Amino acid sequence: MDKLKEFKELIEKMNSFNKAVSLFHWDMATEAPKKSVADKADVIGMLDTEAFNILTSDKMKECLETLEKTIEDLNEVDAKLVEFYRKEYDKNAKIPEDEYKEFSILAAKSTAVWEEAKGKSNFDLYKPYLEKIVEYKKKFVNYRGYEKHPYNTLLDDFEPGMTVEKLDKFFDTLKKDIVPLLNNINQSNKIINDKFVRFIYPKEGQKEFSDYLLGKIGYDKERGIIKESEHPFTLELSTNDVRITTHYYENYLLSAVYSTIHEGGHAIYEQNIDENLIGTTLDTGTSMGIHESQSRFYENVIGRSLGFWKVNFHKLQKIFKEQLQDVTVEQMYEAANIVKPSLIRIEADELTYALHIMVRYEIEKQLINGDIEVKDLPTIWNKLMSNYLGVIPTNDAEGVLQDIHWSDGSFGYFPSYALGNAYAAQFLATMNKEFDVDKCMENDELDTIKNWLNDKIHKYGRLLEPNEIIKNVTGEELNAKYLVEYLKQKYENIYNLN
Ligand code: ZN
């Protein structure tokens, strides 16, 4: 049988299992009854293992070996596909099947336990699960091997090419500039009134505005759907089926506004991948960091700009006449950009966000290296929060238990959020050389921005690696200075620090 055809059939089969798993996740997060979670963990574990077995099969190995011999005869997409699966194969084939399956079931269960533990603010409930998860991750890293630092292997899963060495340098630059800027803001006389965003805003009106926003930014509703979940997320089944969720808080207007734009940004990336890549595994975002750069570009650069509010505030005011009748566009803009060191990452402002990520980065790095233990996490967490943000949680629900990521073993994921902010700022600097981005937003010409992102980033899917995208688009490697400059310019202005 033609090896390329066989290879593609394997991929198609594997992707079918993966899509089934994704649909289960979607269902569990949106519609499924709470008590059904435990039975679903077993089904997910089973499906996930089927996909794993195909990936690590002898057939896959044979296909890769044969195709690699004549790789120069393959077209660009097929050659990249071989390269992609070679990496995936090498990564996973070293893990024993039974251990993978145990881990997969454990991860699904541990997520449910995490939710309960967070609800009760009880770390002890979660601790034995997290200990096992960390144990597996460490074991898997050892099977897979690593260079220099064991955490590098996990970073590479989310951001190919990223290392502890690069991240230490990156976070040092941010720390050096953001912490003093934060101090200046804390000491400034400027008082921003954001009381009005905490009035009561009925869900129906918020839904209407979310829907309006998605249309504005260019999310294709005929190839997507929006639902509600505890934590907003985007799920792509294919370029033609990119779903998002949001969460409406009636006593906090901005939560759904920004989570909708954020997830919309992720979705726009997925919906605009080149047609040639549809159906291959390359038809998705290239890394978590680049993905976050797109969601954050929409959320922060566009959604938190003055131009954006100048265009869209009247619509919001029309929906919530009573709550917003005395509020001006400038007040809305300032309320959307208020800086306040807080305990919860997902509620953090654009400036202090990176500091939340640094707390997690420090912990993950040391946990995977064996320098610290799970049982000490609540204490370490609180100490780092105090050091970086100057705030200390009074319970673990608002501290170490707040994020879902560790419960399914997603160590190495958090840095992508900070990288996303940095990439976004770097893209913005390049975009501004070609046209005036602020003007575009003020003139309600978001299409110009979207087309640029489609053309320079989205269409490539996984055909290009994250560092290739950054280099091709901006002419240089990741450079934290663009984020620092962007934040300084924005916040010195808002807080009258010049
Ligand atoms: Zn995101």
Short mmCIF file of C-alpha atoms and ligand atoms in Angstrom, two decimals:
data_model
loop_
_atom_site.label_atom_id
_atom_site.label_comp_id
_atom_site.label_asym_id
_atom_site.label_seq_id
_atom_site.Cartn_x
_atom_site.Cartn_y
_atom_site.Cartn_z
CA MET A 1 0.00 0.00 0.00
CA ASP A 2 1.12 3.50 -0.75
CA LYS A 3 2.82 4.65 2.48
CA LEU A 4 1.60 8.21 2.23
CA LYS A 5 -1.96 7.02 1.93
CA GLU A 6 -1.50 4.64 4.86
CA PHE A 7 0.08 7.42 6.93
CA LYS A 8 -2.83 9.73 6.22
CA GLU A 9 -5.35 7.06 7.10
CA LEU A 10 -3.66 6.56 10.46
CA ILE A 11 -3.80 10.28 11.09
CA GLU A 12 -7.46 10.44 10.14
CA LYS A 13 -8.33 7.61 12.50
CA MET A 14 -6.33 9.14 15.34
CA ASN A 15 -7.92 12.53 14.79
CA SER A 16 -11.37 10.96 14.93
CA PHE A 17 -10.64 9.67 18.43
CA ASN A 18 -9.17 13.02 19.41
CA LYS A 19 -12.24 14.83 18.16
CA ALA A 20 -14.50 12.51 20.12
CA VAL A 21 -12.48 13.31 23.24
CA SER A 22 -12.80 17.04 22.49
CA LEU A 23 -16.56 16.69 22.12
CA PHE A 24 -16.74 14.95 25.49
CA HIS A 25 -14.78 17.80 27.04
CA TRP A 26 -17.08 20.32 25.40
CA ASP A 27 -20.10 18.48 26.72
CA MET A 28 -18.69 18.11 30.23
CA ALA A 29 -17.93 21.82 30.40
CA THR A 30 -21.22 23.05 28.96
CA GLU A 31 -24.21 20.72 29.21
CA ALA A 32 -23.45 17.41 30.93
CA PRO A 33 -25.02 16.77 34.35
CA LYS A 34 -22.48 17.27 37.15
CA LYS A 35 -22.77 13.75 38.49
CA SER A 36 -21.97 12.17 35.13
CA VAL A 37 -18.36 13.33 35.18
CA ALA A 38 -16.93 10.22 36.85
CA ASP A 39 -18.31 7.77 34.23
CA LYS A 40 -17.12 10.00 31.43
CA ALA A 41 -13.55 9.94 32.76
CA ASP A 42 -13.34 6.25 31.85
CA VAL A 43 -14.72 6.78 28.34
CA ILE A 44 -12.32 9.65 27.74
CA GLY A 45 -9.43 7.58 29.06
CA MET A 46 -10.37 4.79 26.65
CA LEU A 47 -10.71 7.00 23.56
CA ASP A 48 -7.57 8.90 24.39
CA THR A 49 -5.64 5.65 24.70
CA GLU A 50 -6.91 4.49 21.30
CA ALA A 51 -5.45 7.65 19.74
CA PHE A 52 -2.24 7.16 21.70
CA ASN A 53 -1.97 3.55 20.47
CA ILE A 54 -2.22 4.62 16.84
CA LEU A 55 0.35 7.34 17.33
CA THR A 56 2.83 4.97 18.93
CA SER A 57 2.06 1.95 16.72
CA ASP A 58 4.56 -0.02 14.62
CA LYS A 59 2.55 1.01 11.58
CA MET A 60 3.15 4.68 12.39
CA LYS A 61 6.84 3.98 12.90
CA GLU A 62 7.07 2.20 9.55
CA CYS A 63 5.24 4.97 7.73
CA LEU A 64 7.52 7.62 9.20
CA GLU A 65 10.68 5.69 8.41
CA THR A 66 9.64 5.02 4.82
CA LEU A 67 8.42 8.54 4.14
CA GLU A 68 11.50 10.13 5.68
CA LYS A 69 13.69 8.39 3.13
CA THR A 70 12.00 10.25 0.28
CA ILE A 71 10.91 13.36 2.10
CA GLU A 72 12.18 15.65 -0.67
CA ASP A 73 9.60 14.10 -3.02
CA LEU A 74 6.73 15.16 -0.77
CA ASN A 75 4.96 18.46 -1.08
CA GLU A 76 5.44 21.11 1.62
CA VAL A 77 2.36 20.14 3.63
CA ASP A 78 3.04 16.39 3.59
CA ALA A 79 6.70 16.90 4.47
CA LYS A 80 5.75 19.06 7.43
CA LEU A 81 3.21 16.45 8.49
CA VAL A 82 5.92 13.80 8.56
CA GLU A 83 8.17 16.09 10.56
CA PHE A 84 5.34 16.86 12.98
CA TYR A 85 4.46 13.23 13.61
CA ARG A 86 8.09 12.20 13.93
CA LYS A 87 8.31 14.56 16.90
CA GLU A 88 5.01 13.35 18.35
CA TYR A 89 5.99 9.74 17.87
CA ASP A 90 9.38 10.16 19.55
CA LYS A 91 7.74 12.04 22.38
CA ASN A 92 5.10 9.40 23.11
CA ALA A 93 6.47 6.06 21.99
CA LYS A 94 8.79 6.04 24.99
CA ILE A 95 5.85 6.08 27.41
CA PRO A 96 4.46 2.62 28.32
CA GLU A 97 0.87 2.22 27.16
CA ASP A 98 -0.54 1.13 30.53
CA GLU A 99 1.02 4.10 32.28
CA TYR A 100 -0.36 6.46 29.66
CA LYS A 101 -3.85 5.03 30.15
CA GLU A 102 -3.64 5.25 33.96
CA PHE A 103 -2.50 8.83 33.67
CA SER A 104 -5.26 9.73 31.25
CA ILE A 105 -7.99 8.41 33.59
CA LEU A 106 -6.31 9.98 36.61
CA ALA A 107 -6.20 13.35 34.84
CA ALA A 108 -9.92 13.31 34.07
CA LYS A 109 -10.78 12.35 37.67
CA SER A 110 -8.34 14.76 39.19
CA THR A 111 -10.01 17.61 37.32
CA ALA A 112 -13.31 16.77 39.03
CA VAL A 113 -11.57 16.54 42.43
CA TRP A 114 -9.86 19.87 41.84
CA GLU A 115 -13.25 21.47 41.23
CA GLU A 116 -14.58 20.08 44.49
CA ALA A 117 -11.44 21.03 46.42
CA LYS A 118 -11.60 24.56 45.05
CA GLY A 119 -15.28 24.82 46.01
CA LYS A 120 -14.45 23.79 49.56
CA SER A 121 -11.10 25.58 49.61
CA ASN A 122 -9.54 22.33 50.76
CA PHE A 123 -6.06 21.66 49.40
CA ASP A 124 -5.74 18.38 51.30
CA LEU A 125 -8.53 16.89 49.20
CA TYR A 126 -6.63 17.67 46.01
CA LYS A 127 -3.13 16.97 47.28
CA PRO A 128 -2.97 13.15 46.75
CA TYR A 129 -4.21 13.58 43.15
CA LEU A 130 -1.80 16.35 42.35
CA GLU A 131 1.05 14.37 43.86
CA LYS A 132 0.28 11.47 41.53
CA ILE A 133 -0.05 13.77 38.53
CA VAL A 134 3.34 15.34 39.26
CA GLU A 135 4.86 11.90 39.75
CA TYR A 136 3.61 10.80 36.33
CA LYS A 137 4.82 13.96 34.66
CA LYS A 138 8.27 13.56 36.13
CA LYS A 139 8.35 9.92 35.09
CA PHE A 140 7.23 10.80 31.55
CA VAL A 141 9.90 13.47 31.26
CA ASN A 142 12.48 10.88 32.24
CA TYR A 143 11.20 8.44 29.62
CA ARG A 144 11.21 11.18 27.01
CA GLY A 145 14.55 12.65 27.98
CA TYR A 146 15.49 16.31 28.28
CA GLU A 147 18.22 18.79 27.63
CA LYS A 148 19.60 20.89 30.47
CA HIS A 149 16.38 21.15 32.51
CA PRO A 150 13.54 18.58 32.82
CA TYR A 151 10.96 21.37 32.56
CA ASN A 152 12.23 22.14 29.04
CA THR A 153 10.57 18.97 27.74
CA LEU A 154 7.20 20.13 29.06
CA LEU A 155 7.64 23.69 27.81
CA ASP A 156 8.29 22.32 24.35
CA ASP A 157 4.85 20.65 24.36
CA PHE A 158 3.15 24.03 24.43
CA GLU A 159 5.78 26.30 22.90
CA PRO A 160 8.17 24.41 20.64
CA GLY A 161 11.71 25.66 21.16
CA MET A 162 11.04 27.40 24.49
CA THR A 163 13.49 26.76 27.34
CA VAL A 164 14.04 27.66 30.98
CA GLU A 165 17.10 29.62 29.92
CA LYS A 166 15.08 31.84 27.56
CA LEU A 167 12.19 32.22 29.98
CA ASP A 168 14.38 33.16 32.94
CA LYS A 169 15.79 35.98 30.83
CA PHE A 170 12.36 36.97 29.56
CA PHE A 171 10.78 37.12 33.01
CA ASP A 172 13.79 38.96 34.45
CA THR A 173 13.30 41.74 31.91
CA LEU A 174 9.61 41.96 32.76
CA LYS A 175 10.23 41.93 36.49
CA LYS A 176 12.83 44.67 36.19
CA ASP A 177 10.41 47.04 34.44
CA ILE A 178 6.94 46.02 35.53
CA VAL A 179 7.48 46.00 39.28
CA PRO A 180 8.72 49.65 39.39
CA LEU A 181 5.94 50.72 37.02
CA LEU A 182 3.42 49.07 39.31
CA ASN A 183 4.90 50.91 42.30
CA ASN A 184 4.60 54.22 40.48
CA ILE A 185 0.98 53.49 39.68
CA ASN A 186 0.25 52.54 43.28
CA GLN A 187 1.70 55.84 44.40
CA SER A 188 0.05 58.02 41.77
CA ASN A 189 -2.77 60.42 42.65
CA LYS A 190 -4.96 59.29 39.83
CA ILE A 191 -8.18 57.73 41.02
CA ILE A 192 -10.11 55.63 38.55
CA ASN A 193 -13.77 55.10 39.26
CA ASP A 194 -14.84 51.63 38.21
CA LYS A 195 -17.78 51.20 40.58
CA PHE A 196 -20.24 51.23 37.72
CA VAL A 197 -18.89 48.01 36.18
CA ARG A 198 -19.96 46.23 39.39
CA PHE A 199 -23.62 47.30 39.19
CA ILE A 200 -26.14 44.60 38.29
CA TYR A 201 -26.19 43.80 34.58
CA PRO A 202 -28.84 41.19 33.68
CA LYS A 203 -27.50 38.28 31.67
CA GLU A 204 -29.77 38.79 28.66
CA GLY A 205 -28.27 42.20 27.96
CA GLN A 206 -24.74 40.89 28.42
CA LYS A 207 -25.48 38.11 25.95
CA GLU A 208 -26.70 40.61 23.41
CA PHE A 209 -23.51 42.65 23.76
CA SER A 210 -21.26 39.56 23.55
CA ASP A 211 -23.01 38.53 20.38
CA TYR A 212 -22.61 42.02 18.97
CA LEU A 213 -18.90 42.05 19.83
CA LEU A 214 -18.25 38.73 18.13
CA GLY A 215 -19.81 40.11 14.97
CA LYS A 216 -17.70 43.27 15.23
CA ILE A 217 -14.39 41.49 15.53
CA GLY A 218 -15.14 39.12 12.66
CA TYR A 219 -15.98 35.80 14.31
CA ASP A 220 -17.86 33.72 11.74
CA LYS A 221 -21.02 32.58 13.52
CA GLU A 222 -21.95 30.19 10.76
CA ARG A 223 -18.83 28.21 11.56
CA GLY A 224 -19.07 28.45 15.31
CA ILE A 225 -21.31 28.54 18.34
CA ILE A 226 -21.21 30.27 21.71
CA LYS A 227 -22.23 28.63 25.00
CA GLU A 228 -21.63 29.17 28.70
CA SER A 229 -19.19 27.36 30.96
CA GLU A 230 -17.51 27.92 34.32
CA HIS A 231 -14.23 28.83 32.63
CA PRO A 232 -14.38 30.29 29.15
CA PHE A 233 -12.51 28.40 26.44
CA THR A 234 -12.30 27.81 22.69
CA LEU A 235 -12.64 24.41 21.09
CA GLU A 236 -11.85 23.72 17.47
CA LEU A 237 -13.12 20.56 15.83
CA SER A 238 -12.21 21.85 12.40
CA THR A 239 -11.82 25.18 10.63
CA ASN A 240 -15.57 25.04 10.04
CA ASP A 241 -16.47 24.26 13.64
CA VAL A 242 -14.78 26.59 16.11
CA ARG A 243 -16.76 26.91 19.34
CA ILE A 244 -16.35 29.28 22.22
CA THR A 245 -17.76 29.66 25.70
CA THR A 246 -18.08 32.59 28.03
CA HIS A 247 -19.29 33.16 31.57
CA TYR A 248 -21.69 35.92 32.56
CA TYR A 249 -21.45 37.48 36.01
CA GLU A 250 -24.42 39.75 36.60
CA ASN A 251 -22.45 41.75 39.18
CA TYR A 252 -19.38 42.25 36.99
CA LEU A 253 -19.91 43.59 33.49
CA LEU A 254 -16.37 43.32 32.14
CA SER A 255 -15.77 39.65 32.79
CA ALA A 256 -17.91 38.38 29.91
CA VAL A 257 -16.99 41.32 27.66
CA TYR A 258 -13.31 40.44 27.81
CA SER A 259 -13.60 36.69 27.94
CA THR A 260 -15.82 36.83 24.85
CA ILE A 261 -13.34 38.98 22.93
CA HIS A 262 -10.46 36.84 24.16
CA GLU A 263 -12.01 33.56 23.06
CA GLY A 264 -13.17 35.28 19.88
CA GLY A 265 -9.51 36.06 19.14
CA HIS A 266 -8.57 32.40 19.53
CA ALA A 267 -11.47 31.43 17.30
CA ILE A 268 -10.60 33.92 14.55
CA TYR A 269 -7.13 32.33 14.38
CA GLU A 270 -8.65 28.86 13.94
CA GLN A 271 -11.28 29.98 11.46
CA ASN A 272 -8.76 31.57 9.13
CA ILE A 273 -6.27 28.81 8.55
CA ASP A 274 -5.52 28.16 4.91
CA GLU A 275 -7.89 25.85 3.05
CA ASN A 276 -5.00 23.68 1.89
CA LEU A 277 -4.42 22.59 5.46
CA ILE A 278 -8.00 21.57 6.27
CA GLY A 279 -8.23 17.98 7.37
CA THR A 280 -4.49 17.64 7.97
CA THR A 281 -3.30 17.93 11.57
CA LEU A 282 -1.66 21.20 10.59
CA ASP A 283 -5.00 23.01 10.44
CA THR A 284 -4.72 24.51 13.90
CA GLY A 285 -2.74 27.18 15.76
CA THR A 286 0.98 26.53 15.87
CA SER A 287 1.54 26.89 19.63
CA MET A 288 -0.18 28.02 22.79
CA GLY A 289 1.97 31.16 22.89
CA ILE A 290 1.06 32.25 19.38
CA HIS A 291 -2.56 31.36 20.12
CA GLU A 292 -2.53 33.53 23.21
CA SER A 293 -0.94 36.34 21.23
CA GLN A 294 -4.03 36.39 19.04
CA SER A 295 -6.58 36.21 21.85
CA ARG A 296 -4.70 38.86 23.78
CA PHE A 297 -4.31 41.06 20.75
CA TYR A 298 -8.09 41.09 20.49
CA GLU A 299 -8.71 41.34 24.22
CA ASN A 300 -6.08 43.91 25.19
CA VAL A 301 -4.71 45.76 22.20
CA ILE A 302 -8.11 46.13 20.55
CA GLY A 303 -10.69 45.57 23.30
CA ARG A 304 -8.97 47.70 25.93
CA SER A 305 -8.20 50.62 23.60
CA LEU A 306 -9.86 54.01 23.65
CA GLY A 307 -10.67 53.73 19.95
CA PHE A 308 -12.57 50.52 20.51
CA TRP A 309 -14.71 52.04 23.24
CA LYS A 310 -15.33 55.17 21.20
CA VAL A 311 -16.93 52.98 18.54
CA ASN A 312 -18.75 50.47 20.73
CA PHE A 313 -19.72 52.15 23.96
CA HIS A 314 -22.95 53.59 22.62
CA LYS A 315 -24.21 50.07 21.91
CA LEU A 316 -23.51 48.97 25.47
CA GLN A 317 -25.10 52.15 26.79
CA LYS A 318 -28.19 51.45 24.73
CA ILE A 319 -28.54 47.98 26.25
CA PHE A 320 -27.92 49.15 29.83
CA LYS A 321 -29.44 52.62 29.83
CA GLU A 322 -29.99 52.85 33.53
CA GLN A 323 -26.60 51.55 34.67
CA LEU A 324 -24.51 53.53 32.19
CA GLN A 325 -26.39 56.76 31.55
CA ASP A 326 -23.89 58.96 33.38
CA VAL A 327 -20.75 57.16 32.25
CA THR A 328 -18.48 58.62 29.55
CA VAL A 329 -16.40 56.75 26.99
CA GLU A 330 -13.22 57.85 28.78
CA GLN A 331 -14.50 56.52 32.09
CA MET A 332 -15.30 53.21 30.44
CA TYR A 333 -11.82 53.07 28.92
CA GLU A 334 -10.17 53.80 32.26
CA ALA A 335 -12.34 51.29 34.12
CA ALA A 336 -11.30 48.65 31.59
CA ASN A 337 -7.66 49.44 32.31
CA ILE A 338 -7.59 49.93 36.05
CA VAL A 339 -4.47 48.47 37.66
CA LYS A 340 -5.02 46.66 40.91
CA PRO A 341 -2.79 43.86 42.20
CA SER A 342 -5.22 41.04 42.89
CA LEU A 343 -5.29 37.41 43.94
CA ILE A 344 -6.97 35.86 40.93
CA ARG A 345 -5.08 35.48 37.65
CA ILE A 346 -8.08 35.48 35.36
CA GLU A 347 -9.28 38.75 36.86
CA ALA A 348 -5.87 40.38 36.65
CA ASP A 349 -5.31 43.58 34.69
CA GLU A 350 -3.03 43.66 31.69
CA LEU A 351 -0.08 44.97 33.69
CA THR A 352 0.01 42.65 36.68
CA TYR A 353 -0.94 39.60 34.62
CA ALA A 354 2.66 38.63 33.90
CA LEU A 355 3.42 38.64 37.63
CA HIS A 356 0.74 35.99 38.19
CA ILE A 357 2.40 33.89 35.52
CA MET A 358 5.80 34.30 37.15
CA VAL A 359 4.45 32.78 40.37
CA ARG A 360 3.31 29.70 38.46
CA TYR A 361 6.46 29.50 36.37
CA GLU A 362 8.71 29.50 39.46
CA ILE A 363 6.61 26.77 41.07
CA GLU A 364 6.38 24.50 38.02
CA LYS A 365 10.06 24.74 37.26
CA GLN A 366 11.01 23.68 40.78
CA LEU A 367 8.28 21.07 41.12
CA ILE A 368 9.33 19.22 37.97
CA ASN A 369 12.98 19.53 38.97
CA GLY A 370 12.20 18.01 42.38
CA ASP A 371 13.33 21.10 44.31
CA ILE A 372 9.94 21.53 45.99
CA GLU A 373 7.08 19.20 46.89
CA VAL A 374 3.32 19.31 46.35
CA LYS A 375 2.58 19.42 50.08
CA ASP A 376 4.43 22.74 50.39
CA LEU A 377 2.64 24.45 47.50
CA PRO A 378 0.13 26.53 49.51
CA THR A 379 2.92 28.11 51.56
CA ILE A 380 5.20 28.67 48.56
CA TRP A 381 2.32 30.11 46.55
CA ASN A 382 1.45 32.66 49.21
CA LYS A 383 5.06 33.69 49.62
CA LEU A 384 5.55 34.28 45.89
CA MET A 385 2.28 36.23 45.65
CA SER A 386 3.48 38.43 48.45
CA ASN A 387 6.88 38.95 46.81
CA TYR A 388 5.66 39.75 43.30
CA LEU A 389 2.23 41.29 43.80
CA GLY A 390 2.20 42.36 47.42
CA VAL A 391 -1.04 40.49 48.15
CA ILE A 392 -1.58 37.30 50.16
CA PRO A 393 -4.52 34.90 49.75
CA THR A 394 -6.59 34.23 52.85
CA ASN A 395 -7.60 30.77 51.62
CA ASP A 396 -6.42 28.25 49.02
CA ALA A 397 -9.42 28.69 46.72
CA GLU A 398 -8.19 32.20 45.95
CA GLY A 399 -4.60 30.94 46.10
CA VAL A 400 -3.00 27.75 44.90
CA LEU A 401 -6.31 26.06 43.98
CA GLN A 402 -7.55 28.72 41.59
CA ASP A 403 -6.39 27.25 38.25
CA ILE A 404 -7.50 24.07 36.52
CA HIS A 405 -4.23 23.47 34.61
CA TRP A 406 -2.29 21.24 37.00
CA SER A 407 -5.20 18.89 37.52
CA ASP A 408 -4.78 17.35 34.06
CA GLY A 409 -1.02 17.67 34.09
CA SER A 410 -0.70 20.74 31.87
CA PHE A 411 2.65 21.78 33.31
CA GLY A 412 4.48 24.12 30.95
CA TYR A 413 1.28 25.76 29.77
CA PHE A 414 1.24 28.91 31.94
CA PRO A 415 4.27 30.63 30.37
CA SER A 416 2.35 30.71 27.05
CA TYR A 417 0.05 33.34 28.52
CA ALA A 418 2.90 35.73 29.23
CA LEU A 419 4.55 34.90 25.91
CA GLY A 420 1.23 35.66 24.24
CA ASN A 421 1.26 39.18 25.65
CA ALA A 422 4.84 39.67 24.51
CA TYR A 423 4.24 38.32 21.00
CA ALA A 424 1.12 40.47 20.69
CA ALA A 425 3.06 43.62 21.57
CA GLN A 426 5.79 42.67 19.11
CA PHE A 427 3.22 42.10 16.33
CA LEU A 428 1.61 45.44 17.17
CA ALA A 429 4.92 47.27 16.81
CA THR A 430 5.36 45.78 13.33
CA MET A 431 1.75 46.42 12.35
CA ASN A 432 2.11 50.07 13.34
CA LYS A 433 4.95 50.45 10.83
CA GLU A 434 2.50 49.50 8.09
CA PHE A 435 -0.60 51.38 9.19
CA ASP A 436 -1.94 53.38 12.12
CA VAL A 437 -3.55 50.76 14.34
CA ASP A 438 -5.17 53.27 16.73
CA LYS A 439 -6.78 55.03 13.79
CA CYS A 440 -8.14 51.75 12.47
CA MET A 441 -9.83 51.08 15.78
CA GLU A 442 -11.24 54.58 16.00
CA ASN A 443 -12.58 54.34 12.46
CA ASP A 444 -14.16 50.95 13.14
CA GLU A 445 -11.94 49.31 10.54
CA LEU A 446 -11.14 46.14 12.43
CA ASP A 447 -11.12 44.24 9.13
CA THR A 448 -7.80 45.83 8.21
CA ILE A 449 -6.30 44.43 11.40
CA LYS A 450 -7.93 41.03 10.96
CA ASN A 451 -6.75 40.73 7.36
CA TRP A 452 -3.19 41.50 8.44
CA LEU A 453 -3.29 38.83 11.14
CA ASN A 454 -4.94 36.35 8.74
CA ASP A 455 -2.26 36.94 6.17
CA LYS A 456 0.84 37.03 8.38
CA ILE A 457 -0.08 34.50 11.05
CA HIS A 458 -3.38 32.64 10.89
CA LYS A 459 -3.24 31.11 7.43
CA TYR A 460 -0.05 29.17 8.16
CA GLY A 461 -1.56 27.00 10.90
CA ARG A 462 1.14 24.63 12.06
CA LEU A 463 3.07 24.88 8.84
CA LEU A 464 5.43 27.30 10.59
CA GLU A 465 6.92 26.98 14.08
CA PRO A 466 6.33 29.80 16.58
CA ASN A 467 9.87 31.18 16.27
CA GLU A 468 9.55 31.15 12.47
CA ILE A 469 6.32 33.17 12.68
CA ILE A 470 7.86 35.74 15.00
CA LYS A 471 10.97 36.06 12.87
CA ASN A 472 9.11 36.23 9.55
CA VAL A 473 6.57 38.77 10.74
CA THR A 474 8.67 41.05 12.93
CA GLY A 475 12.18 40.43 11.62
CA GLU A 476 13.56 39.36 14.98
CA GLU A 477 13.27 36.79 17.75
CA LEU A 478 11.01 37.19 20.77
CA ASN A 479 11.96 40.46 22.44
CA ALA A 480 10.40 41.43 25.77
CA LYS A 481 11.18 45.10 25.18
CA TYR A 482 8.10 45.56 22.97
CA LEU A 483 5.78 44.49 25.76
CA VAL A 484 7.55 46.72 28.26
CA GLU A 485 7.36 49.71 25.89
CA TYR A 486 3.69 49.07 25.15
CA LEU A 487 2.77 48.78 28.82
CA LYS A 488 4.78 51.85 29.80
CA GLN A 489 3.28 54.01 27.10
CA LYS A 490 -0.26 52.90 27.91
CA TYR A 491 -0.17 53.10 31.70
CA GLU A 492 2.03 56.17 32.07
CA ASN A 493 -0.61 57.89 30.00
CA ILE A 494 -3.61 56.58 31.91
CA TYR A 495 -2.04 57.27 35.29
CA ASN A 496 -0.50 60.63 34.31
CA LEU A 497 3.02 59.50 35.17
CA ASN A 498 4.81 61.57 32.52
ZN ZN B 1 -6.62 32.14 25.91
#
